[in-house]
mmCIF file of C-alpha atoms and ligand atoms in Angstrom:
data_model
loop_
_atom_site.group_PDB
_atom_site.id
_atom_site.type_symbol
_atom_site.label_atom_id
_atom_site.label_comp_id
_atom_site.label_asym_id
_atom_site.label_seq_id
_atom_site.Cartn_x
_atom_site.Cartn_y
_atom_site.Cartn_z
ATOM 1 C CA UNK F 162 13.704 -1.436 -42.857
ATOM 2 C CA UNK F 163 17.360 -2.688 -42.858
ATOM 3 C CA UNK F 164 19.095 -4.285 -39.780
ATOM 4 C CA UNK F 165 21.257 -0.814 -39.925
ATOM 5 C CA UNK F 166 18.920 1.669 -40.428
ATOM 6 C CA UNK F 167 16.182 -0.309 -37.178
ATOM 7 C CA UNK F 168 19.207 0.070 -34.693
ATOM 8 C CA UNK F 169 19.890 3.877 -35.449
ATOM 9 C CA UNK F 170 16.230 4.385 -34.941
ATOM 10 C CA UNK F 171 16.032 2.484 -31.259
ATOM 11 C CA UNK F 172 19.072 3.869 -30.066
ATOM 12 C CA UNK F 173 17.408 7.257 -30.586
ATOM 13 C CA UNK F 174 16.915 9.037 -27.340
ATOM 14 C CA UNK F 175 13.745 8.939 -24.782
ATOM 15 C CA UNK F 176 12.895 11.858 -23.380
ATOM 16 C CA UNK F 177 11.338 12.635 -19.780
ATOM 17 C CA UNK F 178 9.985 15.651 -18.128
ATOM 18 C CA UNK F 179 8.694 16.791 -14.805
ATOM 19 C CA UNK F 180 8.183 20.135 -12.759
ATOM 20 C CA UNK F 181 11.247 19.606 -11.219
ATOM 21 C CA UNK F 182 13.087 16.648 -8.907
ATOM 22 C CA UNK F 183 9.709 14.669 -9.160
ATOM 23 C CA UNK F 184 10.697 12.680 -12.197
ATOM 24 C CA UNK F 185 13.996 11.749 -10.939
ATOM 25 C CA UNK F 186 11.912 9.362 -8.814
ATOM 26 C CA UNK F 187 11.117 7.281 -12.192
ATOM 27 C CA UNK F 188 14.123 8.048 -14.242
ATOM 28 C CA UNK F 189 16.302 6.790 -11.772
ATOM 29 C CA UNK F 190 14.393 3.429 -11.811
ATOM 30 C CA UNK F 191 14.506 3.648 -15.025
ATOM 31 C CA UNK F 192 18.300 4.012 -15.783
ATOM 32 C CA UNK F 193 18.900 0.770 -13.711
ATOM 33 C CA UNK F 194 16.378 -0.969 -15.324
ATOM 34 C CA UNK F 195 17.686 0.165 -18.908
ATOM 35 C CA UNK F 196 21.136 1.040 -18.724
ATOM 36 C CA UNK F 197 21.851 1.409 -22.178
ATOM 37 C CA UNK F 198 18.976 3.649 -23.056
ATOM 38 C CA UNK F 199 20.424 7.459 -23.961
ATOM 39 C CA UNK F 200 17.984 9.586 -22.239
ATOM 40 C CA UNK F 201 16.799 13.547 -21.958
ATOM 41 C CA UNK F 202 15.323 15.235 -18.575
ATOM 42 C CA UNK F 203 13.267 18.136 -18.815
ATOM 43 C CA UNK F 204 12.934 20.065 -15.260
ATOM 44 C CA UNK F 205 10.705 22.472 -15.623
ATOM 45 C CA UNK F 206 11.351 24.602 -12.719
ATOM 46 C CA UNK F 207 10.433 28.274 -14.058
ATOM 47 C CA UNK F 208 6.369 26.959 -13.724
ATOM 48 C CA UNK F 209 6.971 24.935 -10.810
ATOM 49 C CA UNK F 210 4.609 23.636 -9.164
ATOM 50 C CA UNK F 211 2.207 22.269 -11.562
ATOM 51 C CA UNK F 212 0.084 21.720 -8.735
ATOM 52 C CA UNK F 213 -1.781 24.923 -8.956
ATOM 53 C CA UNK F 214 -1.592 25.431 -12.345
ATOM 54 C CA UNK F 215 -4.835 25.405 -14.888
ATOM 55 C CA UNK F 216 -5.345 23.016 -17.716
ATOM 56 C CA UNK F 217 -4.285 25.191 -20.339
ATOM 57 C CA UNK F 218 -1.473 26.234 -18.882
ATOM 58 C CA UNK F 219 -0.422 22.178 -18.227
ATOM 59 C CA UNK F 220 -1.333 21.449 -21.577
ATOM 60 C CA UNK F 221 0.683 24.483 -23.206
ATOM 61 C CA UNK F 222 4.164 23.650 -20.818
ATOM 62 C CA UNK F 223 3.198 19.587 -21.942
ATOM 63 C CA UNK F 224 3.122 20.954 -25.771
ATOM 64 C CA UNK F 225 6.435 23.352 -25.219
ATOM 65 C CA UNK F 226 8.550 20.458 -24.108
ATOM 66 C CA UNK F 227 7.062 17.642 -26.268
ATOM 67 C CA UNK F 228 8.316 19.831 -29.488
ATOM 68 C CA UNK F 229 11.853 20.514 -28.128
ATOM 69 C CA UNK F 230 12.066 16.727 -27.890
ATOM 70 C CA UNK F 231 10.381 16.307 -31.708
ATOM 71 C CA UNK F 232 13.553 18.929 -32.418
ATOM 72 C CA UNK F 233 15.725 16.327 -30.714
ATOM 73 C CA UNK F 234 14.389 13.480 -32.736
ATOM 74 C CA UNK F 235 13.369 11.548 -29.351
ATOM 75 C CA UNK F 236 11.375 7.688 -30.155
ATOM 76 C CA UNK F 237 9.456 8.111 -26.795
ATOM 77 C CA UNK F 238 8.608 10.740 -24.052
ATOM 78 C CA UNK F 239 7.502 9.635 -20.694
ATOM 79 C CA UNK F 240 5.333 12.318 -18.668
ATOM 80 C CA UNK F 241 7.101 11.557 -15.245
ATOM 81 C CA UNK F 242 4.198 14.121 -13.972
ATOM 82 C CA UNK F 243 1.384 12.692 -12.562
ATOM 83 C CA UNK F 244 -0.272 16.306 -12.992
ATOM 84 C CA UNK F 245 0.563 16.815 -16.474
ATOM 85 C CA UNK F 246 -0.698 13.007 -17.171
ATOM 86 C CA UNK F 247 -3.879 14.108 -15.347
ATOM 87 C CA UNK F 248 -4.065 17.676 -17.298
ATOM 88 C CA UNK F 249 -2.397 17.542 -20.558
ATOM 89 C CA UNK F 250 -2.465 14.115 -21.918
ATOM 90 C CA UNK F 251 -5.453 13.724 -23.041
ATOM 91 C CA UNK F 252 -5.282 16.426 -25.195
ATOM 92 C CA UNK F 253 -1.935 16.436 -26.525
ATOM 93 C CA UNK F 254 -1.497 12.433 -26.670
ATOM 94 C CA UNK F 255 -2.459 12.474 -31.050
ATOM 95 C CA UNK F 256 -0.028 15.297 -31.869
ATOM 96 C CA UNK F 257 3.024 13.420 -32.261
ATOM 97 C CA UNK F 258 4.521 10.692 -34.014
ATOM 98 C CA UNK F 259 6.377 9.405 -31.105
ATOM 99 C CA UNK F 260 4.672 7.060 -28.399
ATOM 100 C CA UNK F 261 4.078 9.048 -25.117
ATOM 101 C CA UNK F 262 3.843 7.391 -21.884
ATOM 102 C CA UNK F 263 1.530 9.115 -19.466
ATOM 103 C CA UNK F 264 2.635 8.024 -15.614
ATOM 104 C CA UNK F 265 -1.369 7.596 -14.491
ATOM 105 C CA UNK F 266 -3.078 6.184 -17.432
ATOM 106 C CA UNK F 267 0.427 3.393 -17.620
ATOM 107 C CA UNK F 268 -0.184 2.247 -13.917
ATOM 108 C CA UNK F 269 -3.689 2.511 -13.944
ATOM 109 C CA UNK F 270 -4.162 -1.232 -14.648
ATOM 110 C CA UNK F 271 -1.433 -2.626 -12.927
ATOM 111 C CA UNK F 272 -3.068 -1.017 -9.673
ATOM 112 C CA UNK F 273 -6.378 -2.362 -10.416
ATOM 113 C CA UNK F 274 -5.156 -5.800 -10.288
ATOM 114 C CA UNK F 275 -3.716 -5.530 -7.282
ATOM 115 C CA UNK F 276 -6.173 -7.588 -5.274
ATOM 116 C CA UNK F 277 -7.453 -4.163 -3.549
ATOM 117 C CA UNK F 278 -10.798 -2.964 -2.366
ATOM 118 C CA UNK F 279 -10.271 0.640 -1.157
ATOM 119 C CA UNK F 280 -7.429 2.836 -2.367
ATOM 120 C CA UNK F 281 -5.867 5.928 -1.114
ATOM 121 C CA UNK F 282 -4.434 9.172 -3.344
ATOM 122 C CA UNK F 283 -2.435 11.703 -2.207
ATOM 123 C CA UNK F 284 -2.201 14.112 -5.304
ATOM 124 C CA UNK F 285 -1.367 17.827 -6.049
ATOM 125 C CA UNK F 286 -4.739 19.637 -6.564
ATOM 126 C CA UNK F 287 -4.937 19.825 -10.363
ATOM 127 C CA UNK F 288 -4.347 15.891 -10.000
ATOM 128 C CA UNK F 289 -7.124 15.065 -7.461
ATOM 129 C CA UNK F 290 -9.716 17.687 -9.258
ATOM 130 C CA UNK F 291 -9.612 15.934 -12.379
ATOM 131 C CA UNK F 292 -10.014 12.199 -10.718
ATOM 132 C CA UNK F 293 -7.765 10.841 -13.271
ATOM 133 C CA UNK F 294 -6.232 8.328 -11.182
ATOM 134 C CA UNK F 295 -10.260 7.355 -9.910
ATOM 135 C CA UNK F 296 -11.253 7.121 -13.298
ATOM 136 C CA UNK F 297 -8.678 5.625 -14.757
ATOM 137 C CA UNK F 298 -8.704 2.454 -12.234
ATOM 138 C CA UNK F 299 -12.411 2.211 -12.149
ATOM 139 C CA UNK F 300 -12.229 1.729 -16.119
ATOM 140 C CA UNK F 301 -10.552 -1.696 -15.112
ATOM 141 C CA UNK F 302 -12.600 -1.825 -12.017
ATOM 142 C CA UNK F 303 -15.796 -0.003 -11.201
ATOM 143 C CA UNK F 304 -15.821 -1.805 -7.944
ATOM 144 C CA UNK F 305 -12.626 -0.214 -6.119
ATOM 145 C CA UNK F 306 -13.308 2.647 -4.536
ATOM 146 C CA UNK F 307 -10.258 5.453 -4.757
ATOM 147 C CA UNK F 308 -10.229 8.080 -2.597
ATOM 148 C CA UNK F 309 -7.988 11.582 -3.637
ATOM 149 C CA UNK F 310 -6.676 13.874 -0.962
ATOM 150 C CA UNK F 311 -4.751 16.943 -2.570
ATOM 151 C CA UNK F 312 -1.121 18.490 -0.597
ATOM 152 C CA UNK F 313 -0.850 21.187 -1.846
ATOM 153 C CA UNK F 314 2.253 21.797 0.170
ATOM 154 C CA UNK F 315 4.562 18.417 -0.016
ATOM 155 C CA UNK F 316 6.056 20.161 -3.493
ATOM 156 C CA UNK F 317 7.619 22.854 -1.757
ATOM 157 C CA UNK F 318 8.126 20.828 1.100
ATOM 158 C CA UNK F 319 10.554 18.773 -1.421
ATOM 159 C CA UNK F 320 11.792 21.292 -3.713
ATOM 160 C CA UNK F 321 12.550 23.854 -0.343
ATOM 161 C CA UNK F 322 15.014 21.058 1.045
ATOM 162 C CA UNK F 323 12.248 21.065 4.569
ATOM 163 C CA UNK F 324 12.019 16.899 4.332
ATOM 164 C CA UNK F 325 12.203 15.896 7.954
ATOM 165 C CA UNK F 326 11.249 18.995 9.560
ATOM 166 C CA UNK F 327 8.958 20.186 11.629
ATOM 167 C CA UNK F 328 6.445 21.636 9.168
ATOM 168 C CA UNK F 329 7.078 18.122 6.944
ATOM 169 C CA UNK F 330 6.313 16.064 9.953
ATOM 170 C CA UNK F 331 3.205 18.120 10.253
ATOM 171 C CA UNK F 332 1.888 18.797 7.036
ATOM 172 C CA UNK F 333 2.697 14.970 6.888
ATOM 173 C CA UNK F 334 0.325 14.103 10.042
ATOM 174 C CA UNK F 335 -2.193 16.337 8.925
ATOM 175 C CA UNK F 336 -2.852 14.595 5.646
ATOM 176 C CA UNK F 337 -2.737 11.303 7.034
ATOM 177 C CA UNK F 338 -5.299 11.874 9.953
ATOM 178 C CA UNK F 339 -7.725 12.888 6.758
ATOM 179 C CA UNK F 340 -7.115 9.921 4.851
ATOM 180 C CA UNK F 341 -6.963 6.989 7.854
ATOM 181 C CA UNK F 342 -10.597 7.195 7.979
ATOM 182 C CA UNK F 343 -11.017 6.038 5.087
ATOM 183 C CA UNK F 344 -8.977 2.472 5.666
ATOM 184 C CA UNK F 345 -7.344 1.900 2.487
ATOM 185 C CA UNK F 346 -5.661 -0.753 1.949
ATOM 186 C CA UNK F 347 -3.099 1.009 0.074
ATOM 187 C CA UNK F 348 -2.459 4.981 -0.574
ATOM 188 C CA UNK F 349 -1.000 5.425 -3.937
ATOM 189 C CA UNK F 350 1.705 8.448 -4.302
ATOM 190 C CA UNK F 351 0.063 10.015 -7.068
ATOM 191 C CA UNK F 352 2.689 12.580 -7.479
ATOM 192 C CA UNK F 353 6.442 12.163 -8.101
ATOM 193 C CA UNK F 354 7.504 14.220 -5.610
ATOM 194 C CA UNK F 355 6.152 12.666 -2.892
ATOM 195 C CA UNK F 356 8.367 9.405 -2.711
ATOM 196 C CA UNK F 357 10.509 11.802 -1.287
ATOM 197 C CA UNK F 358 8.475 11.926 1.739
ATOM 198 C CA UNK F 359 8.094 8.404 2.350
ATOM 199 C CA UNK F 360 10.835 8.317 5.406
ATOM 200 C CA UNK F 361 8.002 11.088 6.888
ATOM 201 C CA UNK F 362 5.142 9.253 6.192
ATOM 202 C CA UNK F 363 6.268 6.305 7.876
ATOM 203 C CA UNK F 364 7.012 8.237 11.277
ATOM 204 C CA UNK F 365 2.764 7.817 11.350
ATOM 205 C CA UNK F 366 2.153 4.694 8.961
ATOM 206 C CA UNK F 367 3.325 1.893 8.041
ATOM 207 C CA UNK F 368 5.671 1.707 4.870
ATOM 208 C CA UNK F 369 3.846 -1.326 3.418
ATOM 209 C CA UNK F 370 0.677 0.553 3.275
ATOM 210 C CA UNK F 371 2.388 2.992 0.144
ATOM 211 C CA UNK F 372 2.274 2.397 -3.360
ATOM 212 C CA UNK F 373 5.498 4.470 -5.457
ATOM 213 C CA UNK F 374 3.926 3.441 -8.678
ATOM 214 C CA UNK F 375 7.580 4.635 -10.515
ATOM 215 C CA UNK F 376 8.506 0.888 -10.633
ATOM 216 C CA UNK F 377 5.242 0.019 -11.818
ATOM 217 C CA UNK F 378 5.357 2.596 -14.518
ATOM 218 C CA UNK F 379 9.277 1.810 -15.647
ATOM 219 C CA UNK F 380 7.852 -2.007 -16.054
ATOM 220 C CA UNK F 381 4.842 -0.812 -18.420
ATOM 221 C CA UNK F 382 7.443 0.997 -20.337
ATOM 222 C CA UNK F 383 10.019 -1.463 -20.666
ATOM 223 C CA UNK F 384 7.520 -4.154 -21.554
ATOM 224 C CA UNK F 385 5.684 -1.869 -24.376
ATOM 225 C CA UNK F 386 9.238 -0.113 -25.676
ATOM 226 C CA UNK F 387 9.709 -4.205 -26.236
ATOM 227 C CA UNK F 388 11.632 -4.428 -29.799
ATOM 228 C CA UNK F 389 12.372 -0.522 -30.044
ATOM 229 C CA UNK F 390 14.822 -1.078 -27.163
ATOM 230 C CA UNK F 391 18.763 0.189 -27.849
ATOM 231 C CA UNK F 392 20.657 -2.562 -28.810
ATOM 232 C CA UNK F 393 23.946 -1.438 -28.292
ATOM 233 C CA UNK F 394 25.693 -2.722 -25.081
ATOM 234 C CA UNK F 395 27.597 0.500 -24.129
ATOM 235 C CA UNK F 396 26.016 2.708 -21.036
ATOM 236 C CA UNK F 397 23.582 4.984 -22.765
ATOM 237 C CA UNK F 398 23.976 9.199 -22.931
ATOM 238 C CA UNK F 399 21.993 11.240 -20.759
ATOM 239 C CA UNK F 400 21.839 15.186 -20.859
ATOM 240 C CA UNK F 401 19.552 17.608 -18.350
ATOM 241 C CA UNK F 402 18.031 20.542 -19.275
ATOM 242 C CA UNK F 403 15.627 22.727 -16.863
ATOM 243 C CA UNK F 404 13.822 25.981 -17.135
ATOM 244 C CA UNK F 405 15.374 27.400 -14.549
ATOM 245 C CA UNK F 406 17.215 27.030 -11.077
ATOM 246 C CA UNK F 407 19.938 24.576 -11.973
ATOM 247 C CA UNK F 408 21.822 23.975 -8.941
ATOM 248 C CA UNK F 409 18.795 23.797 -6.858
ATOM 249 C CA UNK F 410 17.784 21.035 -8.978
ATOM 250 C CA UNK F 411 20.913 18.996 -8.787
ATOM 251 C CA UNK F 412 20.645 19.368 -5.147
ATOM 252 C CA UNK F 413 17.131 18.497 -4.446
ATOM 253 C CA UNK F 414 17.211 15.892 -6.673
ATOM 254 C CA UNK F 415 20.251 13.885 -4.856
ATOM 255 C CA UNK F 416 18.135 11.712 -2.747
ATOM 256 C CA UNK F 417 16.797 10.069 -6.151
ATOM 257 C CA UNK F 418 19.518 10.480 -8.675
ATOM 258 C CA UNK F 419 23.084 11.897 -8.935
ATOM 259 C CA UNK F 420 23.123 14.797 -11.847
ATOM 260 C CA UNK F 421 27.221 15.072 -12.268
ATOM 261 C CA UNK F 422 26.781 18.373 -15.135
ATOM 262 C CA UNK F 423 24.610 21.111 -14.112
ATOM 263 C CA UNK F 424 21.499 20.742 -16.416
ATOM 264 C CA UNK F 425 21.546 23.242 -19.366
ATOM 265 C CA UNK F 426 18.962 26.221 -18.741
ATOM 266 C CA UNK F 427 16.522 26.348 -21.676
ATOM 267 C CA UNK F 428 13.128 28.394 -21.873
ATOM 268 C CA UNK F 429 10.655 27.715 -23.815
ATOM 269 C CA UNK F 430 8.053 29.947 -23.297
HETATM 270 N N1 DGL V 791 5.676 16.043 -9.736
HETATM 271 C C1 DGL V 791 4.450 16.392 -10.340
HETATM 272 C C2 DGL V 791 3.381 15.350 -10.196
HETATM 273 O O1 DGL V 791 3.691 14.174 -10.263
HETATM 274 C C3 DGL V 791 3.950 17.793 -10.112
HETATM 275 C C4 DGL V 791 4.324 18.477 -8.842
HETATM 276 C C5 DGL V 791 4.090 19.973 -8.925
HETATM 277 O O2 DGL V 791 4.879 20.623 -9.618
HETATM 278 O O3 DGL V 791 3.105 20.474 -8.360
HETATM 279 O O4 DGL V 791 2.209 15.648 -10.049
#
């Protein structure tokens, strides 16, 4: 391949998708860390949350957005979802011709490494009932034990703009006083929503004791996207779409990342 015809394939786009606001958590980290990348967001807020959602119905929203992006001639998709990473991946991760970048399975080592003997999940239930995040750390090493607590709630705690309220600070408590038993050295965020709740969590515990594994994540991706990265020097595009609920999104979302345009509303279904 020709000089030319190399750079008009990196500076293709990358796409990401989420339920919702979650993802914003990573592809904010991400646009500092790679400014010059042009990049998609999918919000899918019509089956929002993914939370309660079955495998099927994961892996079909994880195939409905993976071939809009094919349509849009993406080089890479990263599943800013830990649910649909935990779901959908496995199934759907031969099916395309573009490298996808799974959120659990890309931290997964990183975490194992960490020098850690007992570590904490908090997860959405589809998450914690498929022990990806157990599994997948215990493939690097069997001796760490992981411990997954599902919340169900902290979605709609996020997406319903109730962060530091009463039923936050609650729910919040609640969760914790199930997990401190345990005595983890560290409780992993397993789901990108809930770095959003981190000024709540550390009304109870300390701030030091959390793992956000988006920066760990947007490393792993930068790292592997190695010689496929853009090499043009100018600030890269970036365009939103969502399933539904625009504005909400754009609002929700601010804490993580500004969205100027309202998103374009696409269903796939
Ligand atoms: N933000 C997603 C995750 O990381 C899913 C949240 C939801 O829609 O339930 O798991």
């Amino acid at each position: 391949m020709n000089t030319l015809s190399q750079n008009n394939m990196n500076s293709r786009p990358i796409g990401f998708f989420d339920s919702g606001v979650g993802g914003l958590s990573v592809y904010s980290k991400f646009r500092k860390a790679l400014p010059n990348e042009n990049t998609l967001y999918f919000g899918d807020l019509l089956h929002l949350p993914y939370g309660n959602k079955s495998k099927e119905e994961l892996i079909g929203y994880a195939r409905n957005i993976l071939n809009f992006y094919k349509k849009l001639d993406v080089k890479a998709v990263i599943i800013a979802c830990n649910t649909s990473s935990a779901q959908a991946y496995n199934t759907i991760k031969n099916e395309y011709d573009f490298k996808i970048y799974p959120i659990i399975q890309s931290c997964a080592k990183v975490i194992s490494e960490m020098n850690l003997t007992k570590i904490g999940v908090f997860a959405t239930s589809a998450t914690v009932k498929s022990l990806a995040y157990t599994k997948e750390i215990q493939k690097f090493n069997p001796q760490i034990l992981v411990n997954e607590i599902a919340c169900p709630d902290w979605v709609e705690i996020v997406e319903g703009g109730l962060l530091s309220s009463d039923i936050s600070f609650k729910s919040v408590k609640k969760h914790l006083d199930e997990m401190v038993p345990f005595n983890p050295d560290k409780i992993i965020l397993g789901c990108t929503h809930y770095p959003y709740l981190l000024d709540d969590l550390t009304k109870f515990y300390p701030k030091d004791k959390f793992i956000d594994p988006s920066g760990i994540f947007v490393d792993f991706i930068k790292s592997d996207l190695g010689f496929k990265l853009n090499q043009n020097d100018t600030i890269g595009d970036e365009k939103f779409f969502v399933s539904a609920d625009a504005e909400k999104f754009i609002n929700n979302g601010k804490i993580f990342y500004e969205v100027k345009n309202l998103p374009k509303i696409i269903n796939l279904d």
